[in-house]
PDB file of C-alpha atoms in Angstrom:
ATOM      1  CA  ALA A  19      68.941 102.825 110.021  1.00 80.00           C
ATOM      2  CA  GLN A  20      71.279 103.082 112.955  1.00 87.00           C
ATOM      3  CA  SER A  21      72.268 106.443 114.386  1.00 93.00           C
ATOM      4  CA  VAL A  22      73.968 108.068 117.347  1.00 96.00           C
ATOM      5  CA  THR A  23      73.262 111.384 119.028  1.00 97.00           C
ATOM      6  CA  GLN A  24      75.886 113.251 120.997  1.00 97.00           C
ATOM      7  CA  LEU A  25      74.438 115.657 123.515  1.00 94.00           C
ATOM      8  CA  GLY A  26      76.479 118.802 123.852  1.00 93.00           C
ATOM      9  CA  SER A  27      78.653 120.041 121.033  1.00 95.00           C
ATOM     10  CA  HIS A  28      81.020 121.621 123.529  1.00 97.00           C
ATOM     11  CA  VAL A  29      81.977 120.507 127.033  1.00 98.00           C
ATOM     12  CA  SER A  30      84.339 122.403 129.302  1.00 98.00           C
ATOM     13  CA  VAL A  31      85.893 120.912 132.452  1.00 98.00           C
ATOM     14  CA  SER A  32      88.632 121.889 134.836  1.00 98.00           C
ATOM     15  CA  GLU A  33      91.834 119.907 134.928  1.00 97.00           C
ATOM     16  CA  GLY A  34      91.389 117.056 137.391  1.00 97.00           C
ATOM     17  CA  ALA A  35      87.595 117.066 137.105  1.00 98.00           C
ATOM     18  CA  LEU A  36      85.393 114.259 135.851  1.00 98.00           C
ATOM     19  CA  VAL A  37      84.862 114.067 132.100  1.00 98.00           C
ATOM     20  CA  LEU A  38      81.427 112.924 130.892  1.00 98.00           C
ATOM     21  CA  LEU A  39      80.621 112.926 127.190  1.00 98.00           C
ATOM     22  CA  ARG A  40      77.165 111.713 126.269  1.00 98.00           C
ATOM     23  CA  CYS A  41      76.148 109.429 123.426  1.00 97.00           C
ATOM     24  CA  ASN A  42      72.771 107.839 122.779  1.00 97.00           C
ATOM     25  CA  TYR A  43      72.161 105.350 120.017  1.00 95.00           C
ATOM     26  CA  SER A  44      69.231 104.213 117.942  1.00 92.00           C
ATOM     27  CA  SER A  45      69.353 100.700 116.554  1.00 85.00           C
ATOM     28  CA  SER A  46      66.909  97.896 115.836  1.00 78.00           C
ATOM     29  CA  VAL A  47      69.634  95.287 116.326  1.00 80.00           C
ATOM     30  CA  PRO A  48      72.345  94.929 118.965  1.00 80.00           C
ATOM     31  CA  PRO A  49      74.638  97.848 118.245  1.00 87.00           C
ATOM     32  CA  TYR A  50      78.373  97.907 117.900  1.00 91.00           C
ATOM     33  CA  LEU A  51      79.553 101.202 119.353  1.00 94.00           C
ATOM     34  CA  PHE A  52      82.820 103.094 119.209  1.00 96.00           C
ATOM     35  CA  TRP A  53      84.417 106.226 120.590  1.00 98.00           C
ATOM     36  CA  TYR A  54      87.080 108.022 118.585  1.00 98.00           C
ATOM     37  CA  VAL A  55      89.175 111.063 119.488  1.00 98.00           C
ATOM     38  CA  GLN A  56      90.515 113.606 117.017  1.00 98.00           C
ATOM     39  CA  TYR A  57      93.238 116.065 117.942  1.00 95.00           C
ATOM     40  CA  PRO A  58      93.606 119.224 115.838  1.00 91.00           C
ATOM     41  CA  ASN A  59      94.757 118.567 112.279  1.00 86.00           C
ATOM     42  CA  GLN A  60      94.996 114.838 112.865  1.00 91.00           C
ATOM     43  CA  GLY A  61      93.087 111.684 111.986  1.00 94.00           C
ATOM     44  CA  LEU A  62      90.759 109.765 114.269  1.00 96.00           C
ATOM     45  CA  GLN A  63      92.157 107.531 116.992  1.00 96.00           C
ATOM     46  CA  LEU A  64      90.147 104.658 118.422  1.00 96.00           C
ATOM     47  CA  LEU A  65      89.528 105.110 122.144  1.00 97.00           C
ATOM     48  CA  LEU A  66      87.377 102.072 122.826  1.00 96.00           C
ATOM     49  CA  LYS A  67      84.658  99.848 121.428  1.00 94.00           C
ATOM     50  CA  TYR A  68      81.675  97.854 122.609  1.00 93.00           C
ATOM     51  CA  THR A  69      80.650  94.748 120.704  1.00 87.00           C
ATOM     52  CA  THR A  70      79.394  92.047 123.042  1.00 82.00           C
ATOM     53  CA  GLY A  71      80.103  90.884 126.575  1.00 83.00           C
ATOM     54  CA  ALA A  72      81.079  93.208 129.394  1.00 87.00           C
ATOM     55  CA  THR A  73      79.080  96.412 129.337  1.00 90.00           C
ATOM     56  CA  LEU A  74      81.830  98.473 130.963  1.00 95.00           C
ATOM     57  CA  VAL A  75      84.550  98.978 128.404  1.00 96.00           C
ATOM     58  CA  LYS A  76      87.973 100.344 129.207  1.00 96.00           C
ATOM     59  CA  GLY A  77      89.959 102.192 126.603  1.00 96.00           C
ATOM     60  CA  ILE A  78      93.166 104.072 126.174  1.00 95.00           C
ATOM     61  CA  ASN A  79      94.271 107.177 128.069  1.00 95.00           C
ATOM     62  CA  GLY A  80      92.135 106.308 131.109  1.00 97.00           C
ATOM     63  CA  PHE A  81      88.787 106.553 129.321  1.00 98.00           C
ATOM     64  CA  GLU A  82      85.959 104.110 129.762  1.00 97.00           C
ATOM     65  CA  ALA A  83      82.372 103.792 128.592  1.00 98.00           C
ATOM     66  CA  GLU A  84      79.352 101.888 129.808  1.00 96.00           C
ATOM     67  CA  PHE A  85      76.799 100.339 127.483  1.00 95.00           C
ATOM     68  CA  LYS A  86      73.304 100.711 128.961  1.00 94.00           C
ATOM     69  CA  LYS A  87      70.687  99.015 126.834  1.00 92.00           C
ATOM     70  CA  SER A  88      67.792 100.254 128.965  1.00 92.00           C
ATOM     71  CA  GLU A  89      68.885 103.849 128.388  1.00 94.00           C
ATOM     72  CA  THR A  90      70.227 103.301 124.837  1.00 94.00           C
ATOM     73  CA  SER A  91      73.372 105.078 125.963  1.00 96.00           C
ATOM     74  CA  PHE A  92      77.122 104.699 125.648  1.00 97.00           C
ATOM     75  CA  HIS A  93      78.559 107.619 127.585  1.00 98.00           C
ATOM     76  CA  LEU A  94      82.308 108.203 127.760  1.00 98.00           C
ATOM     77  CA  THR A  95      83.926 109.033 131.080  1.00 98.00           C
ATOM     78  CA  LYS A  96      87.311 109.751 132.580  1.00 98.00           C
ATOM     79  CA  PRO A  97      87.757 110.297 136.328  1.00 98.00           C
ATOM     80  CA  SER A  98      90.307 113.093 136.064  1.00 98.00           C
ATOM     81  CA  ALA A  99      90.753 115.348 133.046  1.00 98.00           C
ATOM     82  CA  HIS A 100      94.174 116.289 131.789  1.00 97.00           C
ATOM     83  CA  MET A 101      95.063 119.199 129.548  1.00 97.00           C
ATOM     84  CA  SER A 102      96.106 116.724 126.863  1.00 96.00           C
ATOM     85  CA  ASP A 103      92.512 115.416 126.675  1.00 97.00           C
ATOM     86  CA  ALA A 104      91.371 118.569 124.895  1.00 97.00           C
ATOM     87  CA  ALA A 105      90.150 117.344 121.515  1.00 97.00           C
ATOM     88  CA  GLU A 106      87.061 116.449 119.462  1.00 98.00           C
ATOM     89  CA  TYR A 107      85.341 113.223 120.451  1.00 98.00           C
ATOM     90  CA  PHE A 108      83.099 111.208 118.136  1.00 98.00           C
ATOM     91  CA  CYS A 109      80.710 108.446 119.043  1.00 97.00           C
ATOM     92  CA  ALA A 110      79.938 106.015 116.217  1.00 96.00           C
ATOM     93  CA  VAL A 111      77.772 102.984 115.501  1.00 93.00           C
ATOM     94  CA  SER A 112      78.758 100.281 113.039  1.00 89.00           C
ATOM     95  CA  GLU A 113      76.794  98.076 110.708  1.00 80.00           C
ATOM     96  CA  GLY A 114      78.012  95.410 108.338  1.00 72.00           C
ATOM     97  CA  VAL A 115      78.027  95.927 104.602  1.00 69.00           C
ATOM     98  CA  THR A 116      78.755  93.658 101.668  1.00 64.00           C
ATOM     99  CA  GLY A 117      81.891  91.626 101.781  1.00 65.00           C
ATOM    100  CA  SER A 118      84.030  92.129 104.831  1.00 68.00           C
ATOM    101  CA  ALA A 119      83.537  95.833 105.383  1.00 76.00           C
ATOM    102  CA  SER A 120      81.610  97.849 107.931  1.00 81.00           C
ATOM    103  CA  LYS A 121      79.915 101.216 107.785  1.00 87.00           C
ATOM    104  CA  LEU A 122      80.405 103.719 110.567  1.00 91.00           C
ATOM    105  CA  THR A 123      77.791 106.338 111.315  1.00 92.00           C
ATOM    106  CA  PHE A 124      79.229 109.144 113.417  1.00 96.00           C
ATOM    107  CA  GLY A 125      77.631 111.521 115.847  1.00 97.00           C
ATOM    108  CA  THR A 126      78.144 115.227 115.358  1.00 97.00           C
ATOM    109  CA  GLY A 127      81.038 115.299 117.793  1.00 98.00           C
ATOM    110  CA  THR A 128      81.758 116.926 121.157  1.00 98.00           C
ATOM    111  CA  ARG A 129      84.613 119.325 121.621  1.00 98.00           C
ATOM    112  CA  LEU A 130      86.214 118.886 125.036  1.00 98.00           C
ATOM    113  CA  GLN A 131      87.943 121.895 126.522  1.00 98.00           C
ATOM    114  CA  VAL A 132      90.094 121.469 129.621  1.00 98.00           C
ATOM    115  CA  THR A 133      90.884 124.540 131.694  1.00 97.00           C
ATOM    116  CA  LEU A 134      93.380 125.132 134.467  1.00 93.00           C
TER     117      LEU A 134
ATOM    118  CA  ASP B  22     100.856  97.894 114.740  1.00 54.00           C
ATOM    119  CA  THR B  23      97.711  99.827 113.891  1.00 63.00           C
ATOM    120  CA  GLU B  24      99.192 102.345 111.491  1.00 91.00           C
ATOM    121  CA  VAL B  25      97.616 103.730 108.371  1.00 96.00           C
ATOM    122  CA  THR B  26      99.771 106.175 106.426  1.00 97.00           C
ATOM    123  CA  GLN B  27      98.606 108.851 104.020  1.00 97.00           C
ATOM    124  CA  THR B  28     100.485 111.037 101.567  1.00 97.00           C
ATOM    125  CA  PRO B  29     100.726 113.888 101.003  1.00 97.00           C
ATOM    126  CA  LYS B  30      99.930 115.562 104.318  1.00 96.00           C
ATOM    127  CA  HIS B  31      98.886 118.761 102.566  1.00 97.00           C
ATOM    128  CA  LEU B  32      97.849 119.390  98.968  1.00 97.00           C
ATOM    129  CA  VAL B  33      96.948 122.595  97.168  1.00 96.00           C
ATOM    130  CA  MET B  34      95.562 122.269  93.667  1.00 94.00           C
ATOM    131  CA  GLY B  35      93.825 124.316  91.044  1.00 91.00           C
ATOM    132  CA  MET B  36      90.475 123.375  89.587  1.00 90.00           C
ATOM    133  CA  THR B  37      92.087 122.083  86.382  1.00 89.00           C
ATOM    134  CA  ASN B  38      94.766 119.967  88.049  1.00 90.00           C
ATOM    135  CA  LYS B  39      94.927 116.209  88.369  1.00 95.00           C
ATOM    136  CA  LYS B  40      96.338 114.853  91.611  1.00 96.00           C
ATOM    137  CA  SER B  41      96.206 111.684  93.675  1.00 97.00           C
ATOM    138  CA  LEU B  42      95.975 110.902  97.355  1.00 98.00           C
ATOM    139  CA  LYS B  43      97.624 107.739  98.622  1.00 98.00           C
ATOM    140  CA  CYS B  44      96.893 105.494 101.566  1.00 98.00           C
ATOM    141  CA  GLU B  45      98.786 102.450 102.785  1.00 97.00           C
ATOM    142  CA  GLN B  46      98.322  99.890 105.546  1.00 96.00           C
ATOM    143  CA  HIS B  47     100.341  96.808 106.452  1.00 89.00           C
ATOM    144  CA  MET B  48      98.006  95.273 109.006  1.00 91.00           C
ATOM    145  CA  GLY B  49      96.586  92.669 106.662  1.00 90.00           C
ATOM    146  CA  HIS B  50      93.247  94.444 106.626  1.00 91.00           C
ATOM    147  CA  ARG B  51      90.960  93.571 103.713  1.00 89.00           C
ATOM    148  CA  ALA B  52      88.601  96.543 103.877  1.00 91.00           C
ATOM    149  CA  MET B  53      89.663 100.119 103.160  1.00 94.00           C
ATOM    150  CA  TYR B  54      87.718 103.371 103.215  1.00 95.00           C
ATOM    151  CA  TRP B  55      87.824 106.975 102.078  1.00 97.00           C
ATOM    152  CA  TYR B  56      86.150 109.673 104.156  1.00 97.00           C
ATOM    153  CA  LYS B  57      85.763 113.401 103.653  1.00 97.00           C
ATOM    154  CA  GLN B  58      85.696 115.681 106.668  1.00 97.00           C
ATOM    155  CA  LYS B  59      84.756 119.349 106.577  1.00 96.00           C
ATOM    156  CA  ALA B  60      85.705 121.653 109.416  1.00 94.00           C
ATOM    157  CA  LYS B  61      83.786 121.065 112.652  1.00 91.00           C
ATOM    158  CA  LYS B  62      81.876 118.156 111.122  1.00 95.00           C
ATOM    159  CA  PRO B  63      82.107 114.357 111.478  1.00 96.00           C
ATOM    160  CA  PRO B  64      83.706 112.303 108.717  1.00 97.00           C
ATOM    161  CA  GLU B  65      81.462 111.411 105.791  1.00 96.00           C
ATOM    162  CA  LEU B  66      81.925 108.083 104.067  1.00 94.00           C
ATOM    163  CA  MET B  67      82.838 108.286 100.378  1.00 96.00           C
ATOM    164  CA  PHE B  68      83.979 104.835  99.264  1.00 95.00           C
ATOM    165  CA  VAL B  69      84.412 101.348 100.690  1.00 92.00           C
ATOM    166  CA  TYR B  70      86.665  98.683  99.245  1.00 92.00           C
ATOM    167  CA  SER B  71      86.360  95.075 100.325  1.00 88.00           C
ATOM    168  CA  TYR B  72      88.914  92.566  99.060  1.00 88.00           C
ATOM    169  CA  GLU B  73      90.152  95.169  96.548  1.00 89.00           C
ATOM    170  CA  LYS B  74      86.684  95.579  95.055  1.00 90.00           C
ATOM    171  CA  LEU B  75      84.542  98.674  95.342  1.00 91.00           C
ATOM    172  CA  SER B  76      81.558  97.766  97.498  1.00 87.00           C
ATOM    173  CA  ILE B  77      80.138 101.184  98.371  1.00 85.00           C
ATOM    174  CA  ASN B  78      80.113 104.492  96.536  1.00 88.00           C
ATOM    175  CA  GLU B  79      78.143 107.020  98.539  1.00 88.00           C
ATOM    176  CA  SER B  80      77.004 108.936  95.451  1.00 90.00           C
ATOM    177  CA  VAL B  81      80.333 110.702  95.186  1.00 95.00           C
ATOM    178  CA  PRO B  82      80.855 112.949  92.120  1.00 95.00           C
ATOM    179  CA  SER B  83      82.901 111.390  89.329  1.00 94.00           C
ATOM    180  CA  ARG B  84      85.659 113.972  89.786  1.00 96.00           C
ATOM    181  CA  PHE B  85      86.717 111.665  92.641  1.00 97.00           C
ATOM    182  CA  SER B  86      87.980 108.312  91.360  1.00 96.00           C
ATOM    183  CA  PRO B  87      89.120 105.623  93.819  1.00 97.00           C
ATOM    184  CA  GLU B  88      91.519 102.842  93.035  1.00 96.00           C
ATOM    185  CA  CYS B  89      92.699  99.847  95.045  1.00 95.00           C
ATOM    186  CA  PRO B  90      95.799  98.391  93.323  1.00 95.00           C
ATOM    187  CA  ASN B  91      96.343  95.734  95.995  1.00 93.00           C
ATOM    188  CA  SER B  92      95.263  94.833  99.491  1.00 90.00           C
ATOM    189  CA  SER B  93      97.638  97.342 101.114  1.00 95.00           C
ATOM    190  CA  LEU B  94      97.120 100.394  98.927  1.00 97.00           C
ATOM    191  CA  LEU B  95      94.240 102.735  98.280  1.00 97.00           C
ATOM    192  CA  ASN B  96      94.376 105.763  96.009  1.00 98.00           C
ATOM    193  CA  LEU B  97      91.981 108.617  95.410  1.00 98.00           C
ATOM    194  CA  HIS B  98      92.410 110.323  92.045  1.00 97.00           C
ATOM    195  CA  LEU B  99      91.248 113.917  91.848  1.00 96.00           C
ATOM    196  CA  HIS B 100      90.348 115.843  88.708  1.00 95.00           C
ATOM    197  CA  ALA B 101      88.519 119.093  88.045  1.00 93.00           C
ATOM    198  CA  LEU B 102      87.710 119.667  91.674  1.00 94.00           C
ATOM    199  CA  GLN B 103      85.709 122.572  93.025  1.00 95.00           C
ATOM    200  CA  PRO B 104      86.631 124.884  95.916  1.00 95.00           C
ATOM    201  CA  GLU B 105      83.906 123.248  98.016  1.00 96.00           C
ATOM    202  CA  ASP B 106      85.886 119.995  97.799  1.00 97.00           C
ATOM    203  CA  SER B 107      88.471 121.501 100.122  1.00 97.00           C
ATOM    204  CA  ALA B 108      88.495 119.308 103.217  1.00 97.00           C
ATOM    205  CA  LEU B 109      90.452 116.758 105.222  1.00 97.00           C
ATOM    206  CA  TYR B 110      90.455 113.412 103.419  1.00 98.00           C
ATOM    207  CA  LEU B 111      90.811 110.439 105.703  1.00 97.00           C
ATOM    208  CA  CYS B 112      91.666 106.879 104.850  1.00 97.00           C
ATOM    209  CA  ALA B 113      90.776 103.980 107.133  1.00 96.00           C
ATOM    210  CA  SER B 114      91.092 100.213 107.150  1.00 94.00           C
ATOM    211  CA  SER B 115      89.571  97.321 109.043  1.00 92.00           C
ATOM    212  CA  GLN B 116      90.081  93.595 109.407  1.00 87.00           C
ATOM    213  CA  LYS B 117      87.906  91.220 107.468  1.00 70.00           C
ATOM    214  CA  GLY B 118      84.902  90.189 109.407  1.00 61.00           C
ATOM    215  CA  THR B 119      81.729  91.702 110.706  1.00 65.00           C
ATOM    216  CA  SER B 120      80.740  95.148 111.842  1.00 69.00           C
ATOM    217  CA  GLN B 121      82.264  94.383 115.245  1.00 74.00           C
ATOM    218  CA  VAL B 122      85.722  95.236 113.994  1.00 83.00           C
ATOM    219  CA  ALA B 123      87.066  98.731 114.422  1.00 90.00           C
ATOM    220  CA  GLN B 124      88.240 100.984 111.630  1.00 93.00           C
ATOM    221  CA  TYR B 125      91.712 102.467 111.975  1.00 94.00           C
ATOM    222  CA  PHE B 126      92.306 105.890 110.500  1.00 96.00           C
ATOM    223  CA  GLY B 127      95.277 107.564 108.920  1.00 97.00           C
ATOM    224  CA  PRO B 128      96.349 111.146 109.707  1.00 96.00           C
ATOM    225  CA  GLY B 129      94.580 112.540 106.673  1.00 97.00           C
ATOM    226  CA  THR B 130      95.424 114.758 103.720  1.00 97.00           C
ATOM    227  CA  ARG B 131      94.437 118.417 104.013  1.00 97.00           C
ATOM    228  CA  LEU B 132      93.241 119.397 100.532  1.00 97.00           C
ATOM    229  CA  THR B 133      92.790 122.973  99.389  1.00 97.00           C
ATOM    230  CA  VAL B 134      91.249 123.654  95.986  1.00 96.00           C
ATOM    231  CA  LEU B 135      91.866 127.128  94.609  1.00 94.00           C
TER     232      LEU B 135
END
C-alpha cells in the first residue's frame, strides 16, 4: 500500500523566511503526489501535483515542490513566507481504484505558523 | 472553474434526527467522494462514486447513506448519528481517468451531533 509521512506536525517561520515542509512517500509503483492546503474552517485547496515529467513542480501562491526518487521525497517550499500562508498543509499520494476514481492517502498534516 | 459546493455549511442535529448533506459540482467530473475529517486530523475517505455508482465504501456504518442522483450531485443521508460522528464532512470530485488526476474539495459541512 502507498503511504506518505510528513515530518514535523508543526513548523514555525518568520515572515519573509524560507518555508520547507517535508513529505516522504512509500510506493512500489511510480507515485502520484499532491500537496493540499487547508485554512481554518475551510475545505482543502490543491496547491500542486506531481504525476510524470518535470520533477520540479510549481503551484499556486508561490509554492513549489521537487520530486526526488532517490530520496523518496516530495518536499514543499516557498522562498518567502507571508502571514497568509499560515494554515494546515497535507501531502497525499494517489492510487487508482475501480472505474474512473482515485484514492488519496493523506499524511498527518503540518501546521505552518508564520510570525512577524 | 474548479468549484465544489456543499450545503449546509453548518448542521446541528440530535441523535434521533434525519438530515442530509448535499454536494454539487459542474466541472463534468465523473467521480465524487465523501470524506470525514476530525479536528487536527487528515481527511478519511468514506465513499467513492464513479459514474454515479458506488465503487468504494470504507466500512462506514449504515447510519451514513450516500446517494448519487446524477453526475453533478452527491448526497449523504444521516440517521441516528452518535456524538462521535461530529466532524467536518468534505465532498470532492475528480475528472474521469487515472490516479493522476487531482481531487477538488468543497468547503465542507461542519456537523455537530448532540
